[in-house]
Coordinates of C-alpha atoms and ligand atoms in Angstrom, one line a residue:
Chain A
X182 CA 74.6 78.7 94.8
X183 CA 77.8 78.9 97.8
X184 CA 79.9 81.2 96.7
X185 CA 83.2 81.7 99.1
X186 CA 85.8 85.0 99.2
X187 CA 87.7 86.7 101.6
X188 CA 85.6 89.9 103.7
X189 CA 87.7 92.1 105.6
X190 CA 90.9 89.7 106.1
X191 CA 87.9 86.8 107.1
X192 CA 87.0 83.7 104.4
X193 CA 83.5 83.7 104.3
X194 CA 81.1 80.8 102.7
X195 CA 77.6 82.3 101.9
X196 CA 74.6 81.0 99.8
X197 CA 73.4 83.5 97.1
X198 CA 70.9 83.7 94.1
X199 CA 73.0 84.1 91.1
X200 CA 70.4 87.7 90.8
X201 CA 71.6 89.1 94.5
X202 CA 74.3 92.0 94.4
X203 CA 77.5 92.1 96.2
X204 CA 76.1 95.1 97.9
X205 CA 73.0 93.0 98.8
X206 CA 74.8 90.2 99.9
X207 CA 77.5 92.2 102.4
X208 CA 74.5 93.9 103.7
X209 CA 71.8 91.4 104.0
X210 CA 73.9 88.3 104.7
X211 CA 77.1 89.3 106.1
X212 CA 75.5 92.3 107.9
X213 CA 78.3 94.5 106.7
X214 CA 75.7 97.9 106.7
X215 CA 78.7 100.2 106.3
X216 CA 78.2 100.0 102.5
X217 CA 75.7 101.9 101.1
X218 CA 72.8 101.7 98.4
X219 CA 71.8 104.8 97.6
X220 CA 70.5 104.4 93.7
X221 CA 71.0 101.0 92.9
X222 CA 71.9 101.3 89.5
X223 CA 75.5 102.5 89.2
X224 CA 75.6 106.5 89.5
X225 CA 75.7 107.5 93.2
X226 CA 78.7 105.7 94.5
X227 CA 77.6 105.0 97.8
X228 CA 78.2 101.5 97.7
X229 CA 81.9 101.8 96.9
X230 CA 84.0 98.9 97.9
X231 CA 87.6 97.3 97.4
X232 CA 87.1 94.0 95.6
X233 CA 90.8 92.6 95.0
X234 CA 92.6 96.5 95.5
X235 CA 90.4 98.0 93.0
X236 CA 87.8 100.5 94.1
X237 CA 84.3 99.1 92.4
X238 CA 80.5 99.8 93.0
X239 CA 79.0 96.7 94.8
X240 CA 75.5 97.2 93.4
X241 CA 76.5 97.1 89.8
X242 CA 78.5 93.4 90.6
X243 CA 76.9 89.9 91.3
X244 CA 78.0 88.8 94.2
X245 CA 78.5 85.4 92.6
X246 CA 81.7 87.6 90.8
X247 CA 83.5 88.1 93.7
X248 CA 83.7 84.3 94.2
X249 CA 87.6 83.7 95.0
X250 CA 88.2 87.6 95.6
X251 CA 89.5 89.9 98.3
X252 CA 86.5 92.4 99.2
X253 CA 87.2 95.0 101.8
X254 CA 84.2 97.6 103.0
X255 CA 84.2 100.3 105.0
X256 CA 84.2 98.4 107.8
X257 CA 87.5 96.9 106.9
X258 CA 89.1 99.9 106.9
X259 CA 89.3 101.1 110.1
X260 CA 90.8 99.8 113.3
X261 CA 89.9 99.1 117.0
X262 CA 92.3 101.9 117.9
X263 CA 90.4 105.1 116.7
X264 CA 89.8 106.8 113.7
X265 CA 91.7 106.6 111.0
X266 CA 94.1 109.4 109.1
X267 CA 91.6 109.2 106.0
X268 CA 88.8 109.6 108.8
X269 CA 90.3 112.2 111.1
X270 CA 90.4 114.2 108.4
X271 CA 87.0 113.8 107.3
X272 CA 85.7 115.3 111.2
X273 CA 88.6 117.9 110.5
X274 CA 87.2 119.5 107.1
X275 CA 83.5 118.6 108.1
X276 CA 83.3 116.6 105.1
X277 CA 80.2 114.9 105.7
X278 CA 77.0 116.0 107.4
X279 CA 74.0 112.8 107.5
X280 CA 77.0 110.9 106.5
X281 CA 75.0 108.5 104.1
X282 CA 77.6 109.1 100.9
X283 CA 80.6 108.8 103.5
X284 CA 81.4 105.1 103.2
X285 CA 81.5 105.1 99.1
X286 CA 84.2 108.1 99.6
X287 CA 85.9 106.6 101.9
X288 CA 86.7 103.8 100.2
X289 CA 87.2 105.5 97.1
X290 CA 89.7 108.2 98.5
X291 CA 91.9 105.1 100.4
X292 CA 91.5 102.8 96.7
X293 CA 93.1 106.7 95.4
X294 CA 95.6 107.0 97.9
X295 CA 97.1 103.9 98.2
X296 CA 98.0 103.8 94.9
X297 CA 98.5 107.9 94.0
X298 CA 99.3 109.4 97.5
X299 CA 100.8 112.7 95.1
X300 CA 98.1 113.0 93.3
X301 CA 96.3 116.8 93.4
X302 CA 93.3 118.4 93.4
X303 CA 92.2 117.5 90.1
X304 CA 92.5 114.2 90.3
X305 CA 90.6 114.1 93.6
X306 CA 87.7 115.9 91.9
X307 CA 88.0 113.9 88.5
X308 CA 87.9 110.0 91.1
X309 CA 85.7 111.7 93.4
X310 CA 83.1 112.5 90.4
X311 CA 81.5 109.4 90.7
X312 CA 80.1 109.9 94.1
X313 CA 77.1 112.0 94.9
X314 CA 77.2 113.9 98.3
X315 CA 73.4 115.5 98.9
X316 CA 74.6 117.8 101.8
X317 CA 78.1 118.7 101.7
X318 CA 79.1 120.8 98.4
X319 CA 81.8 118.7 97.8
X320 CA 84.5 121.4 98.7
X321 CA 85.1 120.0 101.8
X322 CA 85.6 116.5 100.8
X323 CA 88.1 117.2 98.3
X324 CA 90.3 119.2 101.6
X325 CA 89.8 116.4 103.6
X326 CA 91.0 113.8 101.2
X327 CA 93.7 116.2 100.1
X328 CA 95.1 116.9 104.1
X329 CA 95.1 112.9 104.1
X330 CA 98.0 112.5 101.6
X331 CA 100.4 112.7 104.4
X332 CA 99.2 109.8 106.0
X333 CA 99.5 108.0 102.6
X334 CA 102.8 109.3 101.6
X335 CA 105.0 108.9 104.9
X336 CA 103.8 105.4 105.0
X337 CA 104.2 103.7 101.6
X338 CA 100.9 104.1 100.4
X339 CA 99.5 103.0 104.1
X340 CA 97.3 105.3 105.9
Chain B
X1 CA 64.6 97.9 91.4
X2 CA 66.1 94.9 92.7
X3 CA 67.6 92.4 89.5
X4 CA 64.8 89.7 87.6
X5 CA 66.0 86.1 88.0
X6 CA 68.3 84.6 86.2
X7 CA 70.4 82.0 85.8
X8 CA 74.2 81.9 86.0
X9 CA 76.6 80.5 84.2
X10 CA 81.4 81.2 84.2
X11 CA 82.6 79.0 81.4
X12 CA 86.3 78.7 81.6
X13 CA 86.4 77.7 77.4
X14 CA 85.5 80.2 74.9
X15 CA 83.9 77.5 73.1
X16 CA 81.8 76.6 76.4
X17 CA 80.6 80.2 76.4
X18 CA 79.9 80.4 73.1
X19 CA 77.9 76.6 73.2
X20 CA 75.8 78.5 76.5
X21 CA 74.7 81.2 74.5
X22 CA 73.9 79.3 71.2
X23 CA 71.9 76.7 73.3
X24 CA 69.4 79.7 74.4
X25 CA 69.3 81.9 71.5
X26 CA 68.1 85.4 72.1
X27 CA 67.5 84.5 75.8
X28 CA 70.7 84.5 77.3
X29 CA 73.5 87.5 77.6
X30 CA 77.2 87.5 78.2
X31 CA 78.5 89.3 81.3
X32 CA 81.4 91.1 81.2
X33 CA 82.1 94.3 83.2
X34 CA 78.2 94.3 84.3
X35 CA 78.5 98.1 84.0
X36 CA 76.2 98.5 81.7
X37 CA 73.3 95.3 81.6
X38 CA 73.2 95.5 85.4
X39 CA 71.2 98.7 85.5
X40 CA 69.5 97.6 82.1
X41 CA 68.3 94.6 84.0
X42 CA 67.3 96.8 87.5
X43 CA 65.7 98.9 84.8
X44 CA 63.9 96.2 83.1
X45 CA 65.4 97.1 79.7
X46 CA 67.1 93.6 79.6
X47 CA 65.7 90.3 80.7
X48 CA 68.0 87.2 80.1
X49 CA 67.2 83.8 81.5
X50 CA 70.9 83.0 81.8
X51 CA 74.5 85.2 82.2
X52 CA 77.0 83.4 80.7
X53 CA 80.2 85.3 82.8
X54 CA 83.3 86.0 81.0
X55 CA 85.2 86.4 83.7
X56 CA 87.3 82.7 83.7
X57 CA 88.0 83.0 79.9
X58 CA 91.4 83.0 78.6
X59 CA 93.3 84.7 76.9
X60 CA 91.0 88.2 76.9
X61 CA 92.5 90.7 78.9
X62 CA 95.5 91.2 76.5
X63 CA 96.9 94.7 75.1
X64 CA 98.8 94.0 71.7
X65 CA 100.9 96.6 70.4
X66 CA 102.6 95.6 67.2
X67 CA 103.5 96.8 63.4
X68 CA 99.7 95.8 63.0
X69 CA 98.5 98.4 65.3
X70 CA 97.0 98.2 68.8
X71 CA 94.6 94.9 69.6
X72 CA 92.5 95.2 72.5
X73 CA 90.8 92.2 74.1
X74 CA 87.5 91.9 74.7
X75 CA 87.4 91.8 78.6
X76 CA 90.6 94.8 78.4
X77 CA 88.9 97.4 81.5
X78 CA 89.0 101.0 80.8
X79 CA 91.6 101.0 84.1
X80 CA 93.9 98.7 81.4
X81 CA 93.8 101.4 78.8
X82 CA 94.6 104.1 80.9
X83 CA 97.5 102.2 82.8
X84 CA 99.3 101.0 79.5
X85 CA 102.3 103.6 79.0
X86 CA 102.3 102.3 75.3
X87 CA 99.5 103.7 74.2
X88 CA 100.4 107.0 74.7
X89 CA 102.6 107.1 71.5
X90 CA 101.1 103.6 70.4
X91 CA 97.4 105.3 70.1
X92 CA 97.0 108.4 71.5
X93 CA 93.6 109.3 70.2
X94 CA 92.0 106.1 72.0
X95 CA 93.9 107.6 75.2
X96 CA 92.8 110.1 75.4
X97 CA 89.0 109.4 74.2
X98 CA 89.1 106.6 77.2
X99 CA 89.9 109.3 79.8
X100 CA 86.1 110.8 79.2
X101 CA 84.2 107.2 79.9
X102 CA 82.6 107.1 83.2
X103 CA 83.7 107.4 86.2
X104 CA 86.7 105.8 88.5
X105 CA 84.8 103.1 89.9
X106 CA 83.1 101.8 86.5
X107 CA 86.8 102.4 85.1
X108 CA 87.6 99.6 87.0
X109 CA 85.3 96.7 85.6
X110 CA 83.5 98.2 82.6
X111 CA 85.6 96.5 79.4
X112 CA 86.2 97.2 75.6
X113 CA 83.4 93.8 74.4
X114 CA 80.7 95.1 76.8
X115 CA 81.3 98.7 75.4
X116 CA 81.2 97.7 71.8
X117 CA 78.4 95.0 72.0
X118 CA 76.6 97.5 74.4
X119 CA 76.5 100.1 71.5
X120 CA 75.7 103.1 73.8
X121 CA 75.3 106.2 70.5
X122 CA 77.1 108.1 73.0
X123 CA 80.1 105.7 74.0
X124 CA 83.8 106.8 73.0
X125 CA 84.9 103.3 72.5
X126 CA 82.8 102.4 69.6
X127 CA 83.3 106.4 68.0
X128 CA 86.8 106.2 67.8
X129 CA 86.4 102.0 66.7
X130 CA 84.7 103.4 63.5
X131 CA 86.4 106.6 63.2
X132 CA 89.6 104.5 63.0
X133 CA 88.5 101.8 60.9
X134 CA 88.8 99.3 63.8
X135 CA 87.6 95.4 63.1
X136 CA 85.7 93.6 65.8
X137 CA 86.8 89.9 66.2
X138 CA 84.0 87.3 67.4
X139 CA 83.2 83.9 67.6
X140 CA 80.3 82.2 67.4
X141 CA 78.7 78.7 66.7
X142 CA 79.6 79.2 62.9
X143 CA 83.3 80.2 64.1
X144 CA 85.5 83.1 64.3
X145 CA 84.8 85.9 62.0
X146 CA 85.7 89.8 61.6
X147 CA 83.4 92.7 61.4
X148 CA 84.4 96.3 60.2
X149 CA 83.5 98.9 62.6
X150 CA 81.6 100.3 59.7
X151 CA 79.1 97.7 59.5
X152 CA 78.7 96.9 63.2
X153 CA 76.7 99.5 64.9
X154 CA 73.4 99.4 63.4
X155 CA 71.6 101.9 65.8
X156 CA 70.9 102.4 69.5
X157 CA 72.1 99.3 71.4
X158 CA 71.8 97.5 68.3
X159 CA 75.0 96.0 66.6
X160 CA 75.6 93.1 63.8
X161 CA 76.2 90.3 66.6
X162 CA 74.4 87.1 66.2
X163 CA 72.7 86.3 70.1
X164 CA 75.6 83.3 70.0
X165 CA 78.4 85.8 69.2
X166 CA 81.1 86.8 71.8
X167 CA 83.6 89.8 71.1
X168 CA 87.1 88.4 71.2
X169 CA 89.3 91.5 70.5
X170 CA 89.4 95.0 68.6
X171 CA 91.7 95.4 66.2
X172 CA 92.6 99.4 65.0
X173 CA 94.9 99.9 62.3
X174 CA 98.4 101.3 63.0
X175 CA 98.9 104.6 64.5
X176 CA 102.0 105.5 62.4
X177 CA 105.2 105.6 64.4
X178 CA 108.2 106.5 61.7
X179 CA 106.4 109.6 60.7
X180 CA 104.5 110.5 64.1
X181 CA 104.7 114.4 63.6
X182 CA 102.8 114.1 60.6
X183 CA 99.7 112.5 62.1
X184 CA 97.6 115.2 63.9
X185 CA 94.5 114.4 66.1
X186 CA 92.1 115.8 68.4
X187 CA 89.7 114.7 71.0
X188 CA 86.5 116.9 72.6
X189 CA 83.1 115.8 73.9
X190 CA 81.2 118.1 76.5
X191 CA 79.5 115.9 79.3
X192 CA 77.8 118.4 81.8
X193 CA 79.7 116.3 84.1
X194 CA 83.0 114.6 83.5
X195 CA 82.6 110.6 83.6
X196 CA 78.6 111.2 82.3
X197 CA 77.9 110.4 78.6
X198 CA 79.0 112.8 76.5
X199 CA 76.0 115.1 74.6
X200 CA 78.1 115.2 72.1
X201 CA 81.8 114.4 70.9
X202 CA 84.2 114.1 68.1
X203 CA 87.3 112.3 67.3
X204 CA 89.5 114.0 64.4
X205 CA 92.6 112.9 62.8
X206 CA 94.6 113.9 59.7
X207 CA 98.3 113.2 58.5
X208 CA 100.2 115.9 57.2
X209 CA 101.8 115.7 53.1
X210 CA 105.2 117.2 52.5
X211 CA 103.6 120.5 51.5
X212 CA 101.7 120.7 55.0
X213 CA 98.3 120.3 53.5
X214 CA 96.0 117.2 55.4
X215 CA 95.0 114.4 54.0
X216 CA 93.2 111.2 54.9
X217 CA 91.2 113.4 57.2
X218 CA 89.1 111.1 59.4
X219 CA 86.2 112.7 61.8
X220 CA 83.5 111.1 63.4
X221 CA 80.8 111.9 66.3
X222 CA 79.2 110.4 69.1
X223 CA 76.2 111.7 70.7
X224 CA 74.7 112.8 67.9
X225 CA 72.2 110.3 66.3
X226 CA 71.3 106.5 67.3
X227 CA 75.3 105.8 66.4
X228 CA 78.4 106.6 65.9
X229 CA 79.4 108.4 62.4
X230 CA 81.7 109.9 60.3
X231 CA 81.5 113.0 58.3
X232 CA 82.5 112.2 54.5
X233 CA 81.5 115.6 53.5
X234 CA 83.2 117.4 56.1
X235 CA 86.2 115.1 56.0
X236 CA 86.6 116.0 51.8
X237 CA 86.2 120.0 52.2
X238 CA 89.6 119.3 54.7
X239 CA 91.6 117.0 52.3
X240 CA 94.5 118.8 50.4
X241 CA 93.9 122.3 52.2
X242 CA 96.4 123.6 54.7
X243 CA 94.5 123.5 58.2
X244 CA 94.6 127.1 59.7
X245 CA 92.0 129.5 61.4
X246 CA 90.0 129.9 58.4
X247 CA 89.4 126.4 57.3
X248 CA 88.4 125.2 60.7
X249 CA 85.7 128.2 60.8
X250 CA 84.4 126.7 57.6
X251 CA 84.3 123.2 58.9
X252 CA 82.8 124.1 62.1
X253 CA 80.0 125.3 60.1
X254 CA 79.8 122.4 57.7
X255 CA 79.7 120.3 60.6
X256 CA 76.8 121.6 62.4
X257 CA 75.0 122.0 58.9
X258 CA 75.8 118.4 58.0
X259 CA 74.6 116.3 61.1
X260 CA 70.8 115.2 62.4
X261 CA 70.8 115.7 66.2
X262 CA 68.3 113.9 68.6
X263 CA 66.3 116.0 71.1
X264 CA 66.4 114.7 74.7
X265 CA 66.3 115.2 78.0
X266 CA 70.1 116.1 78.1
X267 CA 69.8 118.9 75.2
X268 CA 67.7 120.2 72.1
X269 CA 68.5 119.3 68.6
X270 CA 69.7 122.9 68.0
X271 CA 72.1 122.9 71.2
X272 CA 73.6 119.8 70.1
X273 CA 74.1 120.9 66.3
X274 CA 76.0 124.0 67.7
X275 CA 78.2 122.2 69.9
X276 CA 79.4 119.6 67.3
X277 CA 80.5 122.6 65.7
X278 CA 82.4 124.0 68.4
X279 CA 84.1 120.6 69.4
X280 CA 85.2 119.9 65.9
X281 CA 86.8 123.5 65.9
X282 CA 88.2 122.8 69.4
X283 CA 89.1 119.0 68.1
X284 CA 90.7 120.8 64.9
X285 CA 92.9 123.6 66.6
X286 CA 94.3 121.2 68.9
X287 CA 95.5 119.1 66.7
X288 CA 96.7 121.8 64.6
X289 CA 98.8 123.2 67.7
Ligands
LIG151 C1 77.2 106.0 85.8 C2 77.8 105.4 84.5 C3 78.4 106.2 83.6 C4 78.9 105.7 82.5 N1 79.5 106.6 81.6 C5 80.0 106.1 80.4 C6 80.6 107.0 79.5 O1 80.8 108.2 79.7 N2 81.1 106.4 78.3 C7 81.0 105.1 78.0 O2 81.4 104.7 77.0 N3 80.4 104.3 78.9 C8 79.9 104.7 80.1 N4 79.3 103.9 81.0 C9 79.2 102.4 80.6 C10 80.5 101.6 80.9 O3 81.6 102.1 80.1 C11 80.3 100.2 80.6 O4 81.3 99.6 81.3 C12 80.3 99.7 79.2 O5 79.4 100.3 78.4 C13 79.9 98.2 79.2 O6 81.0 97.4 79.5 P1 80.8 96.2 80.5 O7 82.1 95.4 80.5 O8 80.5 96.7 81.8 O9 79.7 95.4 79.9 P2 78.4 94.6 80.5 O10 77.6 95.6 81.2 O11 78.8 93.4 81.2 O12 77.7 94.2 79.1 C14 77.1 95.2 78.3 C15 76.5 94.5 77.1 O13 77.5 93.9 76.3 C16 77.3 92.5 76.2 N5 78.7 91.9 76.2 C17 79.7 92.2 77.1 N6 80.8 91.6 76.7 C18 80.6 91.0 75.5 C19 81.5 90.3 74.6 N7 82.8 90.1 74.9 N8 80.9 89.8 73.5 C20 79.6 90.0 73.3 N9 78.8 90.7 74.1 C21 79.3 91.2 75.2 C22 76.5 92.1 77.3 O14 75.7 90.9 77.0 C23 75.6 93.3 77.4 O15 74.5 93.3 76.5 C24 78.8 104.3 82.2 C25 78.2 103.5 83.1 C26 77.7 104.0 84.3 C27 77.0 103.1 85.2
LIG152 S1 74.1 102.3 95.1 FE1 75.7 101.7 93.9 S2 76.2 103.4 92.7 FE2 74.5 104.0 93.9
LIG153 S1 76.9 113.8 103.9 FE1 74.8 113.6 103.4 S2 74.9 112.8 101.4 FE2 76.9 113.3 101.8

């Protein structure tokens, strides 16, 4: 069935089986790779993505669910101009190593900081339980997400 | 594993959805937050020919707070719960139970119906639906009806919902509000991560009489069998005593004499008797404090 929604600020039409994932589909049809599968069944995070603001796992949705909604991925997230704050920081505190977990925190961390850019330690760890990283030991995420509440916070919530 | 086919249906009446469902007995499933039948359908655990997608119905992602207590709708997302500033004094027990389920992302989509009709024996939703008495409203072919938390949950993923039934709202009886002080409760699980099912929880609650002893005692568990449960025998050695050090010792201990754990991969049935105890002593003192 066509299903249409908005990708990354674009409209997009596609034609999906009712069975495909929104992960699936921005990978396969829209070749939007950023976003990642890792377990395909909810617990890794990896395929974190913004669907209407909210930070959501795209291989536990239909993609025939986001029908009228805004998605953004990873891809959406950055700019032509460089790395972003949320990024920069991320090479800063070495918080990724193979980088295959990095898009789901990504997007997680920027769904966080938009709408918390005070929020502390804790909280990182307690929205950042939902992603698995294999190589980093998790320590260095939560710095890099923590040095990026500047960014958040001088800016309204913008990075 | 990739999903089995299906077919897909977003009914904008609840009527409509409840005429899909009927037409295809047994065979078809409501979708609601998908955070639970998505990987029961990668898994192969669930099958359905058809979806029938909540999302477009009216009228279900409404918080009531009123003299008649707190009404959650059906497609209400965990993200609602924790958001409404209400609840705090309006229900604080389902607060903070709702702060252990799952993770941020699945906070976002997974709902109060799919928790309830999903009937996880682990879930904090349907624990503290029967610890408080809830009712489930649904609606079916045959019409609306009510079903007491009690009778519900029959076991494991299995609840009293006909295949044409759609949960409309859960009701929990008032938290009271005149006499707040009086009304103690506490609310522990231990997950070995938090966000993971719990191995084991309990939601507690008590009111005070004028002479400071409890009564009305209500506890219950999760995690601990193939559903949720209260403790009657438990519940009665608390009922007209004062609730200090010594009592709670002797509870704990009732407690883990009193219920049937499950071996599994998370934890033996002996591990799992001794931490009921410890979280209803932990559940107990802080609602004491
Ligand atoms: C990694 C992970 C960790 C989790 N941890 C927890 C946890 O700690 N605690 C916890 O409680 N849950 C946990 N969950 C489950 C999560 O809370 C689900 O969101 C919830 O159990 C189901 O809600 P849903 O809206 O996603 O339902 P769905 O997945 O859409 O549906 C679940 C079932 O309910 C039925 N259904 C849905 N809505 C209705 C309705 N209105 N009427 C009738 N039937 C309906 C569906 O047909 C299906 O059988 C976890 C999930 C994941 C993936
Ligand atoms: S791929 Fe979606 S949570 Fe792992
Ligand atoms: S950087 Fe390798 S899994 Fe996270």
């Amino acid at each position: 069935m066509p299903i249409r929604f908005e990708v990354n600020g674009k409209q997009v039409t596609v034609e999906v089986e009712p069975r495909l994932t929104l992960a699936d589909c921005l990978r396969q049809q829209l070749r939007l790779t950023g976003t990642h599968i890792g377990c395909d069944h909810g617990v890794c995070g990896a395929c974190t993505v913004l669907v209407d603001g909210d930070a959501v796992r795209a291989c536990l949705m239909l993609a025939v669910q986001a029908e009228g909604s805004k998605v953004v991925t990873v891809e959406g997230l950055s700019n032509d101009d460089g790395l972003t704050p949320l990024q920069k920081s991320f090479r800063k505190h070495h918080a990724l190593q193979c980088g295959f977990c990095t898009p789901g925190f990504i997007t997680t961390a920027h769904a966080l900081l938009s709408e918390e850019p005070d929020c502390d330690a804790d909280r990182i760890r307690d929205v950042l339980s939902g992603n698995i990283c294999r190589c980093t030991g998790y320590i260095s995420i939560v710095e890099a997400v923590l040095d990026a509440r500047a960014a958040y916070k001088s800016n309204g919530g913008k990075p | 594993m990739k999903l089995p086919q299906f077919e897909y249906a977003c009914p904008t009446t609840l009527h409509d959805a409840v005429a899909l469902l009927a037409a295809r007995a047994g065979d078809a499933k409501a979708l609601a937050g998908g955070q639970s039948l998505m990987p029961m359908m990668a898994f192969r655990i669930a099958q359905p020919a058809l979806l029938v997608d909540l999302r477009k119905l009216p009228g279900l992602r409404e918080i009531k707070v009123s003299g008649d207590g707190v009404r959650l709708g059906a497609m209400v997302r965990w993200r609602d719960i924790e958001d409404d500033a209400r609840l705090a004094s309006a229900h604080p027990l389902l607060k903070a139970a709702i702060a252990h389920v799952a993770h941020y992302q699945i906070r976002n989509r997974g709902t109060v119906g799919g928790s309830l009709a999903h009937a996880d024996p682990a879930a904090e939703l349907p624990g503290i639906a029967l610890t408080c008495e809830a009712e489930i409203a649904v609606m079916g072919k045959g019409g609306a009806r009510t079903i007491k938390a009690t009778d519900f949950f029959l076991g494991a993923l299995t609840t009293a919902l006909e295949a044409d039934e759609i949960i409309t709202e859960l009701r929990l009886p008032p938290w009271p509000q005149e006499r707040a002080k009086s009304r103690r409760w506490g609310f522990q699980e231990f997950a070995r991560r938090r966000g993971d099912f719990a191995m084991a929880g309990v939601a507690a609650f008590y009111d005070l009489d004028n002479s400071n002893k409890a009564m009305n005692t209500h506890i219950g568990v999760i995690g601990i069998g193939d559903r949720p449960h209260r403790l009657p025998a438990v519940e009665a050695m608390l009922n007209g005593r004062a609730i200090d050090d010594a009592s709670i010792e002797r509870v704990a201990a009732a407690t883990s004499a009193a219920v049937e754990p499950q071996d599994d991969i998370h934890a033996s049935a002996a591990y799992r008797r001794a931490l009921v105890g410890t979280l209803v002593e932990r559940a107990l003192t802080s609602a004491a404090a």
